[in-house]
JSON list of C-alpha atoms in Angstrom, two decimals:
[
{"chain": "A", "resi": 1, "resn": "MET", "atom": "CA", "xyz": [-3.44, -12.29, 15.08]},
{"chain": "A", "resi": 2, "resn": "THR", "atom": "CA", "xyz": [-5.39, -12.28, 11.85]},
{"chain": "A", "resi": 3, "resn": "ILE", "atom": "CA", "xyz": [-5.65, -9.39, 9.44]},
{"chain": "A", "resi": 4, "resn": "GLN", "atom": "CA", "xyz": [-9.23, -8.12, 9.23]},
{"chain": "A", "resi": 5, "resn": "TRP", "atom": "CA", "xyz": [-10.12, -7.36, 5.61]},
{"chain": "A", "resi": 6, "resn": "PHE", "atom": "CA", "xyz": [-12.85, -4.99, 4.44]},
{"chain": "A", "resi": 7, "resn": "ASN", "atom": "CA", "xyz": [-14.43, -4.27, 1.08]},
{"chain": "A", "resi": 8, "resn": "THR", "atom": "CA", "xyz": [-12.72, -1.42, -0.82]},
{"chain": "A", "resi": 9, "resn": "GLU", "atom": "CA", "xyz": [-16.00, 0.18, -1.90]},
{"chain": "A", "resi": 10, "resn": "GLN", "atom": "CA", "xyz": [-15.96, 2.70, 0.93]},
{"chain": "A", "resi": 11, "resn": "TYR", "atom": "CA", "xyz": [-13.12, 5.19, 1.39]},
{"chain": "A", "resi": 12, "resn": "PRO", "atom": "CA", "xyz": [-11.32, 4.34, 4.67]},
{"chain": "A", "resi": 13, "resn": "THR", "atom": "CA", "xyz": [-11.92, 7.26, 7.02]},
{"chain": "A", "resi": 14, "resn": "VAL", "atom": "CA", "xyz": [-8.40, 6.90, 8.45]},
{"chain": "A", "resi": 15, "resn": "PHE", "atom": "CA", "xyz": [-7.23, 8.59, 5.23]},
{"chain": "A", "resi": 16, "resn": "LEU", "atom": "CA", "xyz": [-9.24, 11.77, 5.77]},
{"chain": "A", "resi": 17, "resn": "GLY", "atom": "CA", "xyz": [-6.46, 13.83, 7.40]},
{"chain": "A", "resi": 18, "resn": "ASN", "atom": "CA", "xyz": [-6.46, 17.61, 7.22]},
{"chain": "A", "resi": 19, "resn": "SER", "atom": "CA", "xyz": [-5.36, 18.40, 3.70]},
{"chain": "A", "resi": 20, "resn": "GLU", "atom": "CA", "xyz": [-6.54, 21.21, 1.49]},
{"chain": "A", "resi": 21, "resn": "ALA", "atom": "CA", "xyz": [-7.95, 18.69, -0.94]},
{"chain": "A", "resi": 22, "resn": "SER", "atom": "CA", "xyz": [-11.62, 17.97, -0.51]},
{"chain": "A", "resi": 23, "resn": "LYS", "atom": "CA", "xyz": [-12.87, 14.66, 0.82]},
{"chain": "A", "resi": 24, "resn": "GLU", "atom": "CA", "xyz": [-14.62, 14.10, -2.52]},
{"chain": "A", "resi": 25, "resn": "TYR", "atom": "CA", "xyz": [-11.38, 14.59, -4.47]},
{"chain": "A", "resi": 26, "resn": "LYS", "atom": "CA", "xyz": [-9.47, 12.19, -2.21]},
{"chain": "A", "resi": 27, "resn": "GLU", "atom": "CA", "xyz": [-12.28, 9.65, -2.52]},
{"chain": "A", "resi": 28, "resn": "GLN", "atom": "CA", "xyz": [-12.06, 10.01, -6.30]},
{"chain": "A", "resi": 29, "resn": "LEU", "atom": "CA", "xyz": [-8.30, 9.33, -6.23]},
{"chain": "A", "resi": 30, "resn": "TYR", "atom": "CA", "xyz": [-8.86, 6.34, -3.93]},
{"chain": "A", "resi": 31, "resn": "LYS", "atom": "CA", "xyz": [-11.57, 4.87, -6.18]},
{"chain": "A", "resi": 32, "resn": "GLN", "atom": "CA", "xyz": [-9.40, 5.30, -9.28]},
{"chain": "A", "resi": 33, "resn": "PHE", "atom": "CA", "xyz": [-6.46, 3.64, -7.52]},
{"chain": "A", "resi": 34, "resn": "VAL", "atom": "CA", "xyz": [-8.61, 0.72, -6.34]},
{"chain": "A", "resi": 35, "resn": "SER", "atom": "CA", "xyz": [-10.24, 0.35, -9.75]},
{"chain": "A", "resi": 36, "resn": "GLN", "atom": "CA", "xyz": [-7.04, 0.57, -11.77]},
{"chain": "A", "resi": 37, "resn": "PHE", "atom": "CA", "xyz": [-5.31, -2.21, -9.84]},
{"chain": "A", "resi": 38, "resn": "GLY", "atom": "CA", "xyz": [-8.42, -4.29, -9.13]},
{"chain": "A", "resi": 39, "resn": "PHE", "atom": "CA", "xyz": [-8.20, -4.10, -5.35]},
{"chain": "A", "resi": 40, "resn": "ASP", "atom": "CA", "xyz": [-11.28, -5.50, -3.68]},
{"chain": "A", "resi": 41, "resn": "LYS", "atom": "CA", "xyz": [-10.06, -5.77, -0.07]},
{"chain": "A", "resi": 42, "resn": "VAL", "atom": "CA", "xyz": [-8.38, -3.30, 2.31]},
{"chain": "A", "resi": 43, "resn": "ALA", "atom": "CA", "xyz": [-7.06, -3.71, 5.87]},
{"chain": "A", "resi": 44, "resn": "ALA", "atom": "CA", "xyz": [-5.29, -1.62, 8.44]},
{"chain": "A", "resi": 45, "resn": "TYR", "atom": "CA", "xyz": [-1.53, -2.11, 8.44]},
{"chain": "A", "resi": 46, "resn": "GLU", "atom": "CA", "xyz": [-0.34, -4.26, 11.29]},
{"chain": "A", "resi": 47, "resn": "ARG", "atom": "CA", "xyz": [3.05, -5.74, 11.89]},
{"chain": "A", "resi": 48, "resn": "VAL", "atom": "CA", "xyz": [3.25, -9.38, 10.88]},
{"chain": "A", "resi": 49, "resn": "LYS", "atom": "CA", "xyz": [6.11, -11.74, 11.60]},
{"chain": "A", "resi": 50, "resn": "ASN", "atom": "CA", "xyz": [7.07, -12.20, 7.96]},
{"chain": "A", "resi": 51, "resn": "LEU", "atom": "CA", "xyz": [6.02, -9.30, 5.73]},
{"chain": "A", "resi": 52, "resn": "THR", "atom": "CA", "xyz": [7.76, -10.87, 2.76]},
{"chain": "A", "resi": 53, "resn": "TYR", "atom": "CA", "xyz": [5.68, -14.05, 3.06]},
{"chain": "A", "resi": 54, "resn": "LEU", "atom": "CA", "xyz": [2.48, -12.03, 3.27]},
{"chain": "A", "resi": 55, "resn": "LEU", "atom": "CA", "xyz": [3.33, -9.94, 0.19]},
{"chain": "A", "resi": 56, "resn": "GLU", "atom": "CA", "xyz": [4.48, -13.02, -1.75]},
{"chain": "A", "resi": 57, "resn": "GLY", "atom": "CA", "xyz": [1.17, -14.75, -0.98]},
{"chain": "A", "resi": 58, "resn": "LYS", "atom": "CA", "xyz": [2.73, -17.50, 1.15]},
{"chain": "A", "resi": 59, "resn": "GLN", "atom": "CA", "xyz": [1.11, -19.16, 4.15]},
{"chain": "A", "resi": 60, "resn": "GLY", "atom": "CA", "xyz": [2.68, -18.82, 7.60]},
{"chain": "A", "resi": 61, "resn": "TYR", "atom": "CA", "xyz": [3.34, -15.08, 7.45]},
{"chain": "A", "resi": 62, "resn": "ASN", "atom": "CA", "xyz": [2.45, -14.82, 11.14]},
{"chain": "A", "resi": 63, "resn": "SER", "atom": "CA", "xyz": [4.14, -17.97, 12.45]},
{"chain": "A", "resi": 64, "resn": "GLY", "atom": "CA", "xyz": [7.45, -18.22, 14.27]},
{"chain": "A", "resi": 65, "resn": "LYS", "atom": "CA", "xyz": [9.09, -16.15, 16.97]},
{"chain": "A", "resi": 66, "resn": "GLU", "atom": "CA", "xyz": [11.00, -13.56, 14.96]},
{"chain": "A", "resi": 67, "resn": "TYR", "atom": "CA", "xyz": [9.76, -10.52, 13.05]},
{"chain": "A", "resi": 68, "resn": "ASP", "atom": "CA", "xyz": [11.37, -9.39, 9.79]},
{"chain": "A", "resi": 69, "resn": "THR", "atom": "CA", "xyz": [10.37, -5.77, 10.44]},
{"chain": "A", "resi": 70, "resn": "PRO", "atom": "CA", "xyz": [11.43, -3.56, 13.36]},
{"chain": "A", "resi": 71, "resn": "PRO", "atom": "CA", "xyz": [9.00, -2.91, 16.26]},
{"chain": "A", "resi": 72, "resn": "ALA", "atom": "CA", "xyz": [8.72, 0.76, 15.35]},
{"chain": "A", "resi": 73, "resn": "LEU", "atom": "CA", "xyz": [7.35, 1.47, 11.90]},
{"chain": "A", "resi": 74, "resn": "PRO", "atom": "CA", "xyz": [9.96, 2.62, 9.42]},
{"chain": "A", "resi": 75, "resn": "CYS", "atom": "CA", "xyz": [9.09, 6.19, 8.39]},
{"chain": "A", "resi": 76, "resn": "PHE", "atom": "CA", "xyz": [8.08, 5.08, 4.90]},
{"chain": "A", "resi": 77, "resn": "LEU", "atom": "CA", "xyz": [5.26, 2.94, 6.36]},
{"chain": "A", "resi": 78, "resn": "ASP", "atom": "CA", "xyz": [3.43, 5.96, 7.77]},
{"chain": "A", "resi": 79, "resn": "HIS", "atom": "CA", "xyz": [-0.35, 5.86, 7.24]},
{"chain": "A", "resi": 80, "resn": "ALA", "atom": "CA", "xyz": [-0.05, 2.39, 5.72]},
{"chain": "A", "resi": 81, "resn": "MET", "atom": "CA", "xyz": [-2.81, 0.02, 4.66]},
{"chain": "A", "resi": 82, "resn": "TYR", "atom": "CA", "xyz": [-2.86, -3.41, 3.05]},
{"chain": "A", "resi": 83, "resn": "PHE", "atom": "CA", "xyz": [-4.66, -3.74, -0.26]},
{"chain": "A", "resi": 84, "resn": "ARG", "atom": "CA", "xyz": [-5.63, -7.01, -1.88]},
{"chain": "A", "resi": 85, "resn": "ASN", "atom": "CA", "xyz": [-6.62, -8.11, -5.37]},
{"chain": "A", "resi": 86, "resn": "THR", "atom": "CA", "xyz": [-8.18, -11.50, -4.67]},
{"chain": "A", "resi": 87, "resn": "LYS", "atom": "CA", "xyz": [-8.48, -12.41, -8.37]},
{"chain": "A", "resi": 88, "resn": "LEU", "atom": "CA", "xyz": [-4.70, -12.12, -8.78]},
{"chain": "A", "resi": 89, "resn": "ASP", "atom": "CA", "xyz": [-3.99, -13.35, -5.22]},
{"chain": "A", "resi": 90, "resn": "THR", "atom": "CA", "xyz": [-1.93, -10.20, -4.64]},
{"chain": "A", "resi": 91, "resn": "THR", "atom": "CA", "xyz": [-1.45, -8.30, -1.40]},
{"chain": "A", "resi": 92, "resn": "ILE", "atom": "CA", "xyz": [0.49, -5.04, -1.20]},
{"chain": "A", "resi": 93, "resn": "VAL", "atom": "CA", "xyz": [1.15, -2.28, 1.31]},
{"chain": "A", "resi": 94, "resn": "VAL", "atom": "CA", "xyz": [0.28, 1.31, 0.43]},
{"chain": "A", "resi": 95, "resn": "SER", "atom": "CA", "xyz": [1.64, 4.14, 2.57]},
{"chain": "A", "resi": 96, "resn": "HIS", "atom": "CA", "xyz": [1.54, 7.93, 2.57]},
{"chain": "A", "resi": 97, "resn": "PRO", "atom": "CA", "xyz": [4.51, 9.21, 4.62]},
{"chain": "A", "resi": 98, "resn": "TYR", "atom": "CA", "xyz": [5.13, 12.89, 5.24]},
{"chain": "A", "resi": 99, "resn": "GLN", "atom": "CA", "xyz": [8.88, 12.33, 5.03]},
{"chain": "A", "resi": 100, "resn": "PHE", "atom": "CA", "xyz": [10.95, 9.38, 3.94]},
{"chain": "A", "resi": 101, "resn": "ASP", "atom": "CA", "xyz": [14.42, 8.57, 2.74]},
{"chain": "A", "resi": 102, "resn": "LEU", "atom": "CA", "xyz": [14.28, 6.77, -0.61]},
{"chain": "A", "resi": 103, "resn": "GLU", "atom": "CA", "xyz": [17.75, 5.26, -0.13]},
{"chain": "A", "resi": 104, "resn": "LEU", "atom": "CA", "xyz": [16.91, 3.95, 3.36]},
{"chain": "A", "resi": 105, "resn": "MET", "atom": "CA", "xyz": [13.60, 2.55, 2.11]},
{"chain": "A", "resi": 106, "resn": "SER", "atom": "CA", "xyz": [15.31, 0.82, -0.82]},
{"chain": "A", "resi": 107, "resn": "GLU", "atom": "CA", "xyz": [17.92, -0.71, 1.49]},
{"chain": "A", "resi": 108, "resn": "PHE", "atom": "CA", "xyz": [15.23, -2.00, 3.85]},
{"chain": "A", "resi": 109, "resn": "LEU", "atom": "CA", "xyz": [13.10, -3.42, 1.02]},
{"chain": "A", "resi": 110, "resn": "ASN", "atom": "CA", "xyz": [16.12, -5.07, -0.60]},
{"chain": "A", "resi": 111, "resn": "GLN", "atom": "CA", "xyz": [16.76, -6.95, 2.66]},
{"chain": "A", "resi": 112, "resn": "LEU", "atom": "CA", "xyz": [13.19, -8.27, 2.48]},
{"chain": "A", "resi": 113, "resn": "ASN", "atom": "CA", "xyz": [13.34, -8.91, -1.28]},
{"chain": "A", "resi": 114, "resn": "LEU", "atom": "CA", "xyz": [10.50, -6.43, -1.86]},
{"chain": "A", "resi": 115, "resn": "GLU", "atom": "CA", "xyz": [10.00, -3.65, -4.41]},
{"chain": "A", "resi": 116, "resn": "SER", "atom": "CA", "xyz": [8.24, -0.29, -4.39]},
{"chain": "A", "resi": 117, "resn": "ILE", "atom": "CA", "xyz": [6.49, 2.09, -6.75]},
{"chain": "A", "resi": 118, "resn": "VAL", "atom": "CA", "xyz": [6.39, 5.73, -5.64]},
{"chain": "A", "resi": 119, "resn": "TRP", "atom": "CA", "xyz": [4.00, 8.42, -6.86]},
{"chain": "A", "resi": 120, "resn": "PHE", "atom": "CA", "xyz": [4.76, 11.89, -5.59]},
{"chain": "A", "resi": 121, "resn": "ASN", "atom": "CA", "xyz": [2.21, 14.18, -3.96]},
{"chain": "A", "resi": 122, "resn": "ASP", "atom": "CA", "xyz": [-0.59, 14.53, -6.52]},
{"chain": "A", "resi": 123, "resn": "LYS", "atom": "CA", "xyz": [-1.65, 10.87, -6.23]},
{"chain": "A", "resi": 124, "resn": "SER", "atom": "CA", "xyz": [-2.03, 10.70, -2.45]},
{"chain": "A", "resi": 125, "resn": "PHE", "atom": "CA", "xyz": [-5.55, 9.92, -1.31]},
{"chain": "A", "resi": 126, "resn": "TYR", "atom": "CA", "xyz": [-4.40, 10.62, 2.26]},
{"chain": "A", "resi": 127, "resn": "MET", "atom": "CA", "xyz": [-2.81, 14.09, 2.12]},
{"chain": "A", "resi": 128, "resn": "THR", "atom": "CA", "xyz": [-2.97, 15.16, -1.52]},
{"chain": "A", "resi": 129, "resn": "LYS", "atom": "CA", "xyz": [-0.02, 17.36, -2.55]},
{"chain": "A", "resi": 130, "resn": "SER", "atom": "CA", "xyz": [1.63, 16.77, 0.85]},
{"chain": "A", "resi": 131, "resn": "THR", "atom": "CA", "xyz": [2.54, 13.08, 0.90]},
{"chain": "A", "resi": 132, "resn": "PRO", "atom": "CA", "xyz": [3.72, 10.59, -1.72]},
{"chain": "A", "resi": 133, "resn": "THR", "atom": "CA", "xyz": [1.91, 7.31, -2.30]},
{"chain": "A", "resi": 134, "resn": "ILE", "atom": "CA", "xyz": [4.15, 4.27, -1.96]},
{"chain": "A", "resi": 135, "resn": "MET", "atom": "CA", "xyz": [3.07, 0.82, -3.11]},
{"chain": "A", "resi": 136, "resn": "ILE", "atom": "CA", "xyz": [5.21, -2.00, -1.68]},
{"chain": "A", "resi": 137, "resn": "GLY", "atom": "CA", "xyz": [5.06, -5.63, -2.72]},
{"chain": "A", "resi": 138, "resn": "ALA", "atom": "CA", "xyz": [6.84, -8.64, -4.11]},
{"chain": "A", "resi": 139, "resn": "GLN", "atom": "CA", "xyz": [8.30, -7.91, -7.56]},
{"chain": "A", "resi": 140, "resn": "GLU", "atom": "CA", "xyz": [6.26, -10.57, -9.37]},
{"chain": "A", "resi": 141, "resn": "LYS", "atom": "CA", "xyz": [3.03, -9.41, -7.72]},
{"chain": "A", "resi": 142, "resn": "LEU", "atom": "CA", "xyz": [3.66, -5.75, -8.59]},
{"chain": "A", "resi": 143, "resn": "GLU", "atom": "CA", "xyz": [4.37, -6.74, -12.20]},
{"chain": "A", "resi": 144, "resn": "ASN", "atom": "CA", "xyz": [1.11, -8.73, -12.34]},
{"chain": "A", "resi": 145, "resn": "LEU", "atom": "CA", "xyz": [-0.83, -5.71, -11.03]},
{"chain": "A", "resi": 146, "resn": "ASN", "atom": "CA", "xyz": [0.75, -3.41, -13.59]},
{"chain": "A", "resi": 147, "resn": "MET", "atom": "CA", "xyz": [0.07, -5.83, -16.47]},
{"chain": "A", "resi": 148, "resn": "ASN", "atom": "CA", "xyz": [-3.51, -6.28, -15.30]},
{"chain": "A", "resi": 149, "resn": "ALA", "atom": "CA", "xyz": [-3.92, -2.49, -15.21]},
{"chain": "A", "resi": 150, "resn": "ASN", "atom": "CA", "xyz": [-2.91, -2.37, -18.90]},
{"chain": "A", "resi": 151, "resn": "ASN", "atom": "CA", "xyz": [-0.01, -0.07, -18.03]},
{"chain": "A", "resi": 152, "resn": "ARG", "atom": "CA", "xyz": [-2.39, 2.87, -17.71]},
{"chain": "A", "resi": 153, "resn": "ILE", "atom": "CA", "xyz": [-1.06, 5.85, -15.83]},
{"chain": "A", "resi": 154, "resn": "TRP", "atom": "CA", "xyz": [-2.85, 6.25, -12.54]},
{"chain": "A", "resi": 155, "resn": "GLN", "atom": "CA", "xyz": [-4.31, 9.70, -12.84]},
{"chain": "A", "resi": 156, "resn": "CYS", "atom": "CA", "xyz": [-7.31, 11.71, -11.83]},
{"chain": "A", "resi": 157, "resn": "SER", "atom": "CA", "xyz": [-9.46, 12.79, -14.76]}
]
């Protein structure tokens, strides 16, 4: 199983949903998000055997017999996609769950040695004002993305 990557230029139609926000507004948020963090590749979320390896940029993330994630998606990985900044060799997961438990998510991510950044409601390019946007990755990779983005606040102008 190999992750199939696509160019980030086009808004992924899986994010359309039925929100009150217009498609154009959600596309604007998506483009600002992609631009701010330099993402040039996007892929549908699929379960890999070692999510930590994938997000740390290590080889062999799909080798072995065991998975480090449960067969059913944790609620905080709802409507998830992988994003990649190839210049920084950084892969992250972005999700837009309707409901999630921050404590449960933190506990799960701690077990995998991963971190998250959460923006609430107004940043979601899936269901604006209805779902948060959660960016999950290895701590070092998230820090590199933030430094590369010049610590600008991700916002819609």
